[in-house]
Amino acid sequence: MDLPNFEGYSRPDLNTWFGDGYNPVGFAMKYDWVTKTYRIFGNMYLKWEIIPGLTFKTNFGIDLSILDEKRFNENWGTDNRINNPSSLSKGMGTDFTWNWTNTLTYKKTIKEKHNLTVLAGTEALQNDNHQQWGSDRDFPDQSSYLRYLGNGLTLNKGANETETGWSLLSAFGRINYNYDRRYLIEAVIRGDGSSRFSKDHRWGVFYSGSVGWNINNEKFLKNADWLSQLKLRFSVGQSGNQEIGLYNYLSVISPGYNYPFGGVVYNGSVVSTLGNINTTWETTTTYDIGLDMAFLNDQLTVITDYYWRHTTNMLVPVPLPPSGGDATPPFVNAGEVLNQGFEAELSWREDKPKFKYEISGNFTILKNEVKKLGGGRPIAAGRVDNGTFATLTEEGYPIGSFYMYEMDGIFQNELDIFTSPYQGPGIKPGDVKFKDQNGDNIIDQNDKVHVGSPIPKIMYGLTFNCTWKNLDFSLFFQGVYGNSIYMQINQDIEGFYRGFNVTKRFYDHHWTGEGSTNEYPRASWIGATNNKIASTRFLEPGSFLRIKNVSLGYKIPFKETSWVQGLRVYISVQNAYTFTQYPGLDPEMYNSDNLKGENVKNPDLASGIDWGTYPIPRIYTLGVNFNF
């Protein structure tokens, strides 16, 4: 690719500097990846009132996706060293899910004050997935019209096929009772059986209950016209989590491992993934106390909640001891996490003959803490380099907490290096300085500390809606505060991990001599030392405020006799603008694209790592709504 090069920072003719290969334009043009998805989904239901008050309802739905995917990696770059040889993979697949729910509901009112609703039901869900893939390599002609299986020169053409499935069977019941619309009671029980667990541990039973008091319906408040609602409520409920691999209870034996015996090498197999037949449902118990208030005929409403959410039997893949070998560990029930916080929502509305508006806001304060881990051993995850992980899940800290060296500035001269804690060989002026956390005057693994969390401390939103005559306008803001994001992509780019392009901010502000900066190191790929090591240098604030949606519409009036009852023309913008200090493409990302840890794959343990996540697009919509 013919791209501009800054003086001294690129050598297209030199392979040790990666030549002209690794640049974003090249990657975009030389990798052909096309995915087509065809989807059919829908549901139907039947409702039957057997006798007055007793109703049966059955609902059946399907969701079918057909996948057609083709990837071609073109051989290119100086001396054809990139993607050598060229390769093609072609895949077809189907994913089919059906869901069948049946409920029987009985409603009864006694003496106009006792209101009872009883519901019982079942639910069945099943998913089947079928994938077929073929591959070919070493294409003598890479023209687009010749990129088909069978045209490669390699004799080792690939073919594989997978078929997986899972199912869920549930039974549930619910009882609602209220007396004179003042005192409310609800009780729920639900049993779920999942094929993801072994046959002896598939079922989980979960309970919930709630009580409420509509204080505004009491006689002593009947003359309080200014009070529309005053409701005090308390609830406790359980829910289950089954989100693990489909066959966690089975061990996987993989061939292709050779072992020498008596001077002879024999073909062998190893247990590459350990199974666990004792894994069962993760359970979350939530306690919530809330107060709902409304005033002035519902013009002003206030909703508040304090919650305490305790997760037990947490599903985590606890790292194996050295005696376990290199096998991938199974998910086990080995942790407890506590989430607690406060939620509030406030809204105000006015309804006038020609002008109506409503403004509402909400926020959530959240504190997350790991209370217990199996064996007490921390879990490292979020691999950002060979043997280096960005997060550590440890008792007493938030789940997936960032754990790394803390940057303490830039070495300005040789005296600065000499008088600072020893940071390893090859340190030069202009290199990153790490903080000596334990005071032993040596920078090593013992100086890594917890430095932030990907979980926001506060989440909030603001909505404004108004209408004036036939015009309507809406505005929605969304934001978070207090979380961090690890920019792994900048560890590669600004850390000179490889000879890639650099960011403009690094080129403009990197260290060029004593006193020039205490934030960005010298520009050097060779002997980068501390400059490419995972540290708070690549940890960025993830707080943001986003204009999530803006919409303006106009209703065209029609006569009542017209066959068109209403027509509305509107224009809207999604993700209109984002206010943030985050230098990456999009701060609204919480899951890493690389969840690898110590053979760990769990998104909760490695969220908030930016590998160059594709940003949320800004969407402009011009539409028309008809009512007939």
XYZ file of C-alpha atoms in Angstrom:
628
model
C 0.000 0.000 0.000
C 1.306 3.442 -0.895
C 1.012 5.293 2.409
C 2.902 8.347 3.719
C 5.892 7.541 5.919
C 7.310 9.782 8.638
C 11.049 10.270 8.403
C 12.990 7.466 10.023
C 9.951 5.475 11.077
C 9.436 3.144 8.114
C 11.645 0.992 5.896
C 9.478 -0.653 3.205
C 12.587 -2.250 1.729
C 13.718 -3.869 4.991
C 11.988 -7.064 6.118
C 13.133 -6.725 9.724
C 11.014 -3.583 9.863
C 8.048 -5.487 8.427
C 8.393 -3.615 5.142
C 5.172 -2.409 3.582
C 3.078 -5.196 5.047
C 1.373 -4.232 8.243
C -0.743 -1.172 7.619
C -4.509 -0.760 8.009
C -5.171 -0.111 4.322
C -3.388 -3.321 3.416
C -5.322 -5.351 5.939
C -8.597 -3.875 4.719
C -7.918 -4.601 1.047
C -6.095 -7.926 1.193
C -8.486 -9.804 3.457
C -11.789 -10.755 1.851
C -14.391 -11.846 4.401
C -18.042 -12.007 3.349
C -20.809 -13.340 5.584
C -24.404 -13.750 4.447
C -27.132 -14.576 6.961
C -30.688 -15.503 6.053
C -33.168 -15.545 8.935
C -36.752 -16.702 9.388
C -38.492 -16.210 12.724
C -41.994 -15.898 14.106
C -44.476 -17.195 16.646
C -48.141 -18.082 16.963
C -50.428 -18.552 19.941
C -53.810 -19.976 20.892
C -55.860 -18.632 23.795
C -58.900 -20.426 25.238
C -61.153 -19.333 28.096
C -62.231 -22.726 29.438
C -64.634 -21.324 32.017
C -65.062 -17.788 33.337
C -61.790 -16.878 35.050
C -59.821 -19.897 33.774
C -57.701 -19.329 30.640
C -55.322 -21.604 28.762
C -52.679 -20.145 26.425
C -50.115 -21.909 24.264
C -47.369 -20.094 22.349
C -44.966 -21.626 19.826
C -42.075 -19.814 18.138
C -39.191 -20.619 15.798
C -35.957 -18.893 14.803
C -33.976 -20.260 11.836
C -30.676 -18.735 10.677
C -28.782 -19.922 7.590
C -25.131 -18.864 7.372
C -22.999 -18.615 4.236
C -19.437 -17.426 4.903
C -16.327 -17.115 2.743
C -12.863 -15.890 3.771
C -9.880 -15.381 1.483
C -6.472 -14.281 2.810
C -4.436 -12.933 -0.075
C -0.671 -13.486 -0.228
C 1.023 -10.058 -0.397
C 3.684 -7.729 1.025
C 7.418 -7.408 0.462
C 8.775 -10.755 -0.774
C 5.198 -12.117 -0.449
C 5.741 -12.772 3.248
C 2.204 -11.861 4.419
C -0.306 -14.753 4.359
C 2.114 -17.083 2.633
C 0.610 -19.240 1.252
C -2.746 -17.706 0.406
C -5.722 -19.460 1.972
C -9.457 -19.890 1.531
C -12.117 -21.123 3.936
C -15.748 -21.666 3.016
C -18.503 -22.439 5.500
C -22.209 -23.201 5.533
C -24.354 -23.594 8.619
C -27.825 -23.626 10.090
C -28.982 -22.628 13.558
C -32.537 -23.582 14.544
C -34.271 -22.756 17.825
C -37.837 -23.535 18.838
C -39.696 -22.466 21.960
C -43.024 -23.768 23.285
C -44.745 -22.186 26.303
C -48.026 -23.277 27.910
C -49.802 -21.464 30.745
C -53.016 -21.960 32.696
C -54.280 -18.849 34.504
C -57.102 -18.549 37.020
C -58.433 -15.168 38.198
C -60.972 -14.675 40.968
C -62.337 -11.654 42.835
C -64.182 -12.239 46.111
C -66.453 -9.590 47.643
C -64.773 -6.932 45.462
C -61.761 -6.740 47.786
C -59.939 -10.055 47.568
C -58.186 -10.387 44.185
C -56.439 -13.672 43.409
C -54.479 -14.793 40.330
C -52.919 -18.249 40.050
C -50.719 -19.248 37.113
C -49.014 -22.548 36.255
C -46.974 -23.258 33.163
C -44.281 -25.117 31.307
C -41.672 -24.038 28.802
C -39.493 -26.086 26.461
C -36.642 -24.709 24.370
C -34.251 -26.485 22.030
C -31.399 -25.365 19.794
C -29.647 -27.321 17.034
C -26.574 -26.057 15.193
C -24.927 -27.649 12.152
C -21.713 -26.338 10.546
C -19.688 -27.508 7.527
C -16.340 -26.021 6.565
C -13.833 -26.576 3.782
C -10.399 -25.029 3.249
C -7.791 -24.724 0.521
C -4.358 -23.076 0.260
C -1.669 -21.834 -2.114
C -3.612 -20.289 -4.994
C -1.396 -19.708 -8.079
C -3.892 -17.112 -9.339
C -5.541 -14.984 -6.644
C -8.091 -13.341 -8.924
C -11.514 -12.997 -7.320
C -13.179 -15.228 -9.921
C -10.796 -18.100 -9.082
C -11.176 -18.054 -5.298
C -12.952 -21.396 -4.989
C -12.294 -24.649 -3.171
C -10.219 -26.976 -5.313
C -8.181 -24.282 -7.071
C -5.353 -24.304 -4.522
C -2.147 -26.269 -5.116
C -1.920 -27.783 -1.636
C -2.622 -31.474 -1.240
C -3.763 -30.996 2.369
C -7.203 -29.632 1.676
C -9.335 -29.355 4.793
C -12.877 -30.386 5.598
C -14.688 -30.513 8.913
C -18.218 -30.750 10.211
C -19.779 -30.075 13.612
C -23.232 -30.659 15.019
C -24.223 -29.393 18.456
C -27.409 -28.856 20.407
C -28.796 -27.918 23.783
C -32.196 -27.839 25.430
C -33.995 -26.345 28.413
C -37.152 -27.624 30.115
C -38.945 -25.526 32.736
C -42.001 -25.655 34.974
C -43.219 -22.668 36.962
C -46.015 -21.364 39.124
C -47.077 -17.964 40.423
C -49.655 -16.697 42.919
C -50.725 -13.047 43.149
C -53.019 -11.744 45.853
C -54.051 -8.251 46.836
C -56.565 -7.027 49.355
C -58.548 -3.959 48.394
C -55.623 -2.808 46.189
C -53.755 -1.934 49.384
C -51.793 -5.019 50.406
C -50.058 -7.089 47.738
C -48.368 -10.483 47.923
C -46.698 -12.526 45.185
C -44.927 -15.893 45.320
C -43.137 -17.653 42.448
C -41.422 -21.012 42.070
C -39.580 -22.176 38.967
C -37.678 -25.333 38.103
C -35.247 -25.419 35.167
C -33.504 -28.424 33.664
C -30.547 -27.788 31.338
C -28.755 -30.212 29.046
C -25.509 -28.307 29.699
C -25.120 -30.097 33.029
C -24.743 -33.827 33.696
C -27.947 -35.805 34.225
C -27.605 -35.808 38.033
C -27.173 -32.017 38.265
C -29.405 -30.630 35.514
C -32.215 -29.274 37.643
C -32.281 -26.060 39.604
C -35.213 -24.792 41.654
C -35.573 -21.050 42.205
C -37.933 -19.122 44.465
C -39.059 -15.530 44.704
C -41.595 -13.516 46.635
C -42.649 -9.937 47.159
C -44.920 -7.825 49.333
C -46.234 -4.351 48.693
C -48.257 -1.705 50.464
C -50.196 0.933 48.528
C -50.168 3.502 51.294
C -52.048 6.058 49.200
C -55.131 3.791 49.222
C -55.393 3.938 53.001
C -58.290 5.885 54.504
C -56.035 8.327 56.330
C -54.772 9.582 52.923
C -58.048 9.622 51.003
C -58.181 13.431 51.075
C -54.556 13.854 49.934
C -55.401 14.927 46.381
C -51.815 15.972 45.776
C -50.655 12.353 46.243
C -51.260 9.995 43.313
C -49.217 7.034 44.528
C -47.193 6.016 47.561
C -46.140 2.389 47.431
C -43.633 0.602 49.649
C -42.384 -2.772 48.423
C -39.927 -5.496 49.313
C -38.889 -8.498 47.254
C -36.487 -11.405 47.348
C -35.889 -13.561 44.314
C -33.586 -16.149 42.808
C -32.445 -16.703 39.238
C -30.167 -19.274 37.650
C -27.309 -19.096 35.176
C -26.361 -21.945 32.822
C -24.083 -20.019 30.431
C -21.181 -22.436 30.062
C -20.029 -24.721 27.275
C -22.562 -27.154 25.864
C -20.676 -30.231 27.046
C -18.825 -29.058 30.137
C -19.430 -32.440 31.829
C -17.386 -34.301 29.166
C -13.604 -34.509 28.832
C -12.070 -34.053 25.390
C -9.319 -36.379 24.172
C -7.300 -34.959 21.286
C -5.004 -36.985 18.983
C -1.800 -35.825 17.346
C 0.517 -35.847 20.360
C 3.707 -37.879 20.037
C 5.626 -39.514 22.895
C 9.064 -41.191 22.826
C 9.425 -44.614 24.460
C 12.666 -46.546 24.263
C 14.003 -44.316 21.542
C 10.896 -44.770 19.388
C 8.320 -42.013 18.870
C 4.720 -43.234 19.097
C 1.514 -41.463 18.138
C -0.609 -40.592 21.138
C -3.569 -38.663 22.482
C -4.036 -36.428 25.502
C -6.892 -35.072 27.579
C -6.982 -31.534 26.170
C -10.100 -30.393 28.060
C -11.197 -31.699 31.432
C -14.879 -32.279 32.120
C -16.749 -31.876 35.398
C -19.889 -33.927 36.068
C -20.586 -32.059 39.331
C -21.118 -28.589 37.851
C -24.626 -27.232 38.408
C -26.609 -23.986 38.262
C -25.134 -20.676 39.368
C -27.672 -18.967 41.641
C -28.220 -15.249 42.178
C -30.371 -14.095 45.094
C -31.570 -10.498 45.001
C -33.055 -8.506 47.882
C -34.752 -5.258 46.896
C -36.567 -2.584 48.862
C -38.243 0.183 46.917
C -40.496 3.190 47.180
C -42.747 4.437 44.349
C -44.160 7.958 44.610
C -46.333 10.062 42.314
C -47.677 13.560 42.901
C -50.019 16.089 41.311
C -52.056 13.588 39.312
C -48.920 11.715 38.172
C -47.156 14.839 36.919
C -44.173 14.110 39.157
C -43.062 10.515 39.734
C -40.161 9.210 41.804
C -39.023 5.571 41.933
C -36.198 4.443 44.219
C -34.641 1.031 44.872
C -31.869 -0.309 47.034
C -30.718 -3.780 46.004
C -28.379 -6.431 47.345
C -27.526 -9.164 44.810
C -25.540 -12.183 45.986
C -24.292 -14.737 43.439
C -23.291 -18.172 44.754
C -21.959 -21.277 43.019
C -20.486 -18.896 40.455
C -19.512 -20.652 37.235
C -15.789 -20.066 36.739
C -13.019 -22.114 35.101
C -10.613 -22.274 38.046
C -6.993 -22.721 36.850
C -5.593 -26.216 37.310
C -2.617 -26.948 39.581
C 0.650 -27.930 37.855
C -0.268 -31.598 38.276
C -3.238 -30.987 35.965
C -0.988 -30.481 32.964
C -1.914 -28.200 30.080
C -5.546 -29.261 29.823
C -8.219 -26.580 29.611
C -10.052 -26.544 32.965
C -13.816 -27.070 33.126
C -16.313 -24.660 34.603
C -16.874 -25.376 38.290
C -19.068 -23.857 40.996
C -16.366 -22.022 42.891
C -17.143 -18.415 43.632
C -19.331 -15.806 45.262
C -19.881 -12.248 44.038
C -21.789 -9.423 45.712
C -23.398 -6.557 43.789
C -25.127 -3.841 45.751
C -26.340 -0.424 44.843
C -29.026 2.189 44.557
C -31.319 3.069 41.648
C -33.531 6.107 41.200
C -35.803 7.462 38.484
C -37.392 10.910 38.395
C -39.849 12.226 35.799
C -41.967 15.315 35.240
C -44.711 15.707 32.647
C -47.159 18.413 31.597
C -50.145 18.039 29.293
C -51.528 21.238 27.774
C -53.942 21.571 24.837
C -51.270 22.304 22.234
C -48.030 21.502 24.026
C -47.070 18.351 25.913
C -43.716 17.378 27.282
C -42.043 14.871 29.589
C -38.536 14.831 30.987
C -37.148 11.902 32.951
C -33.804 10.833 34.314
C -32.412 7.753 35.998
C -29.171 6.608 37.556
C -27.712 3.487 39.126
C -24.875 3.321 41.650
C -23.140 -0.062 41.673
C -20.481 -1.712 43.817
C -19.126 -5.112 42.783
C -16.932 -7.349 44.957
C -15.696 -10.925 44.718
C -16.381 -12.516 48.100
C -15.053 -16.017 47.519
C -13.108 -18.072 44.960
C -12.569 -21.798 44.851
C -9.378 -22.527 46.769
C -8.848 -18.789 47.207
C -6.538 -18.705 44.187
C -6.912 -15.579 41.976
C -7.824 -16.058 38.304
C -5.780 -14.218 35.672
C -7.527 -13.480 32.380
C -7.493 -11.124 29.419
C -4.228 -12.141 27.770
C -2.619 -9.067 26.202
C 0.789 -10.614 25.525
C 2.447 -13.998 25.829
C 2.161 -14.928 29.496
C 0.780 -11.492 30.399
C -2.792 -10.899 31.549
C -4.572 -7.596 32.067
C -7.080 -8.673 34.726
C -7.022 -10.560 37.996
C -10.183 -11.785 39.696
C -9.341 -11.882 43.386
C -11.257 -11.939 46.655
C -11.971 -8.436 47.921
C -11.860 -6.752 44.493
C -14.307 -6.288 41.586
C -14.603 -9.208 39.193
C -12.191 -8.839 36.271
C -10.257 -6.041 38.014
C -7.317 -4.603 36.045
C -4.021 -5.759 37.562
C -0.688 -4.444 36.254
C 2.300 -2.158 36.780
C 1.602 1.482 37.617
C 3.397 3.968 35.370
C 5.372 6.578 37.320
C 6.523 8.870 34.518
C 9.410 8.825 32.016
C 13.125 8.486 32.769
C 14.592 11.865 31.786
C 18.333 11.149 32.105
C 20.907 8.616 33.316
C 20.871 10.027 36.864
C 17.122 9.465 37.012
C 17.671 5.809 36.066
C 20.508 5.384 38.582
C 18.554 6.808 41.539
C 15.315 4.906 40.816
C 14.387 1.293 41.682
C 16.053 -1.224 39.357
C 13.752 -1.876 36.390
C 15.768 -4.386 34.396
C 18.549 -4.269 31.807
C 18.573 -1.958 28.809
C 16.679 0.949 30.374
C 17.480 4.256 28.663
C 16.407 7.885 29.027
C 12.970 8.222 27.465
C 11.731 4.846 28.749
C 8.699 4.289 30.961
C 9.272 4.251 34.731
C 7.249 1.886 36.959
C 6.284 2.507 40.569
C 7.936 0.411 43.287
C 4.833 -0.716 45.198
C 6.466 -2.913 47.858
C 9.519 -0.739 48.481
C 12.179 -3.405 47.776
C 13.914 -1.166 45.196
C 13.360 -3.762 42.432
C 10.573 -3.743 39.863
C 9.178 -7.255 39.401
C 5.882 -9.182 39.436
C 5.394 -8.248 43.096
C 4.860 -4.619 42.075
C 1.683 -5.278 40.100
C -1.441 -3.871 41.760
C -5.177 -3.520 41.162
C -5.562 -0.257 39.270
C -9.185 -0.037 38.118
C -12.314 -1.851 37.074
C -14.186 -2.207 33.774
C -17.462 -2.016 35.714
C -18.909 1.529 35.859
C -19.567 3.000 39.284
C -22.522 5.001 37.964
C -24.832 4.435 34.976
C -27.352 7.096 33.995
C -29.805 8.222 31.345
C -31.917 11.252 30.428
C -34.995 11.365 28.177
C -36.946 14.331 26.813
C -40.149 14.039 24.757
C -42.433 16.830 23.593
C -45.215 17.529 21.098
C -46.443 20.864 19.797
C -49.498 20.692 17.606
C -48.506 18.103 14.980
C -44.769 18.223 15.650
C -43.018 15.776 17.970
C -39.445 15.720 19.222
C -37.510 13.249 21.379
C -33.999 13.181 22.798
C -32.283 10.378 24.705
C -28.933 10.570 26.538
C -27.054 7.597 27.994
C -23.823 7.489 29.964
C -21.549 5.777 32.479
C -18.941 6.995 34.955
C -16.040 5.487 36.851
C -14.913 2.566 34.682
C -11.588 1.946 32.957
C -10.732 0.474 29.550
C -7.440 -1.197 28.700
C -6.369 -0.213 25.169
C -4.554 -3.328 24.036
C -4.496 -1.942 20.511
C -2.352 0.943 21.783
C -0.061 -1.510 23.544
C 0.716 -2.820 20.066
C 0.837 0.586 18.365
C 2.171 3.107 20.898
C 4.195 0.438 22.683
C 6.129 -0.379 19.492
C 5.333 -4.028 20.091
C 5.792 -4.420 16.341
C 6.747 -2.053 13.545
C 3.199 -0.799 13.009
C 2.007 2.714 12.312
C 1.755 4.937 15.394
C -1.037 7.199 16.575
C -0.886 10.900 15.824
C -0.873 11.785 19.535
C 2.224 9.625 20.071
C 3.996 11.081 17.043
C 3.231 14.622 18.215
C 4.002 14.161 21.929
C 6.585 11.375 22.329
C 9.755 11.928 24.355
C 12.497 13.658 22.334
C 14.852 14.750 25.086
C 15.145 15.660 28.740
C 12.088 17.560 29.957
C 10.105 17.162 26.726
C 7.353 14.987 28.260
C 6.618 12.777 31.237
C 3.744 10.949 29.530
C 4.914 9.298 26.290
C 8.235 7.412 25.909
C 10.830 7.649 23.175
C 9.995 6.346 19.704
C 11.915 3.103 19.376
C 10.952 -0.379 18.311
C 14.334 -1.959 19.065
C 15.014 -2.167 22.811
C 11.605 -0.821 23.826
C 11.934 -2.435 27.325
C 9.241 -1.087 29.676
C 7.543 0.832 26.879
C 5.629 -2.185 25.556
C 4.859 -3.864 28.894
C 1.244 -3.911 30.090
C 0.820 -1.028 32.533
C -1.446 1.867 33.437
C 0.092 3.680 30.480
C -2.492 1.911 28.325
C -5.348 2.209 30.833
C -7.838 4.900 29.858
C -10.961 6.402 31.488
C -14.085 4.823 30.019
C -16.655 7.393 31.181
C -18.887 8.819 28.475
C -22.129 10.639 27.757
C -23.772 9.718 24.460
C -26.656 11.306 22.591
C -28.196 7.936 21.884
C -31.173 9.035 19.824
C -32.642 12.239 18.382
C -35.952 12.195 16.539
C -38.140 14.842 14.894
C -41.525 13.999 13.400
C -44.613 15.594 11.887
C -48.127 14.132 11.800
C -50.045 14.993 8.650
C -53.724 15.424 9.544
C -56.444 13.546 7.658
C -60.201 13.815 7.692
C -61.986 11.200 9.797
C -63.636 9.771 6.687
C -60.301 9.142 5.009
C -59.148 5.518 4.692
C -55.770 6.682 6.019
C -56.234 7.424 9.733
C -52.779 8.839 10.290
C -49.473 9.574 8.579
C -46.255 10.585 10.315
C -43.018 11.608 8.619
C -39.906 11.531 10.781
C -36.141 11.790 10.752
C -33.923 10.324 13.460
C -30.256 9.957 14.313
C -28.925 7.120 16.462
C -25.595 7.536 18.289
C -25.493 11.182 17.256
C -22.530 12.274 19.398
C -20.373 11.039 22.267
C -18.728 13.183 24.946
C -15.730 11.288 26.325
C -12.021 11.470 27.132
C -11.502 7.948 25.817
C -9.089 8.100 22.844
C -10.287 4.849 21.242
C -12.978 4.356 18.637
C -15.826 3.639 21.042
C -15.995 3.704 24.866
C -19.251 1.722 24.868
C -17.558 -1.656 24.860
C -17.268 -3.975 27.825
C -16.321 -7.371 26.379
C -12.901 -8.241 25.075
C -12.374 -9.913 21.724
C -9.715 -12.106 23.339
C -10.860 -13.754 26.557
C -7.843 -15.999 26.981
C -6.371 -16.284 30.434
C -4.785 -19.299 32.086
C -6.877 -21.419 29.708
C -9.826 -19.312 30.858
C -12.721 -18.207 28.664
C -15.273 -16.175 30.586
C -16.371 -12.680 29.477
C -16.936 -11.500 33.058
C -13.281 -12.135 33.878
C -11.843 -10.198 30.938
C -14.174 -7.363 30.002
C -13.134 -3.828 29.140
C -10.180 -4.711 26.896
C -10.179 -2.867 23.569
C -8.590 -4.809 20.736
C -9.753 -2.335 18.116
C -13.450 -2.962 18.582
C -15.576 -1.862 15.629
C -17.416 1.281 16.761
C -21.179 1.612 17.032
C -22.314 3.271 13.777
C -24.171 6.551 13.537
C -27.483 5.775 11.830
C -29.622 8.322 9.975
C -33.219 7.296 9.352
C -35.917 8.948 7.256
C -39.243 7.185 7.624
C -42.996 7.278 7.185
C -45.612 5.672 9.481
C -49.094 4.884 8.154
C -52.194 4.100 10.233
C -55.195 2.618 8.441
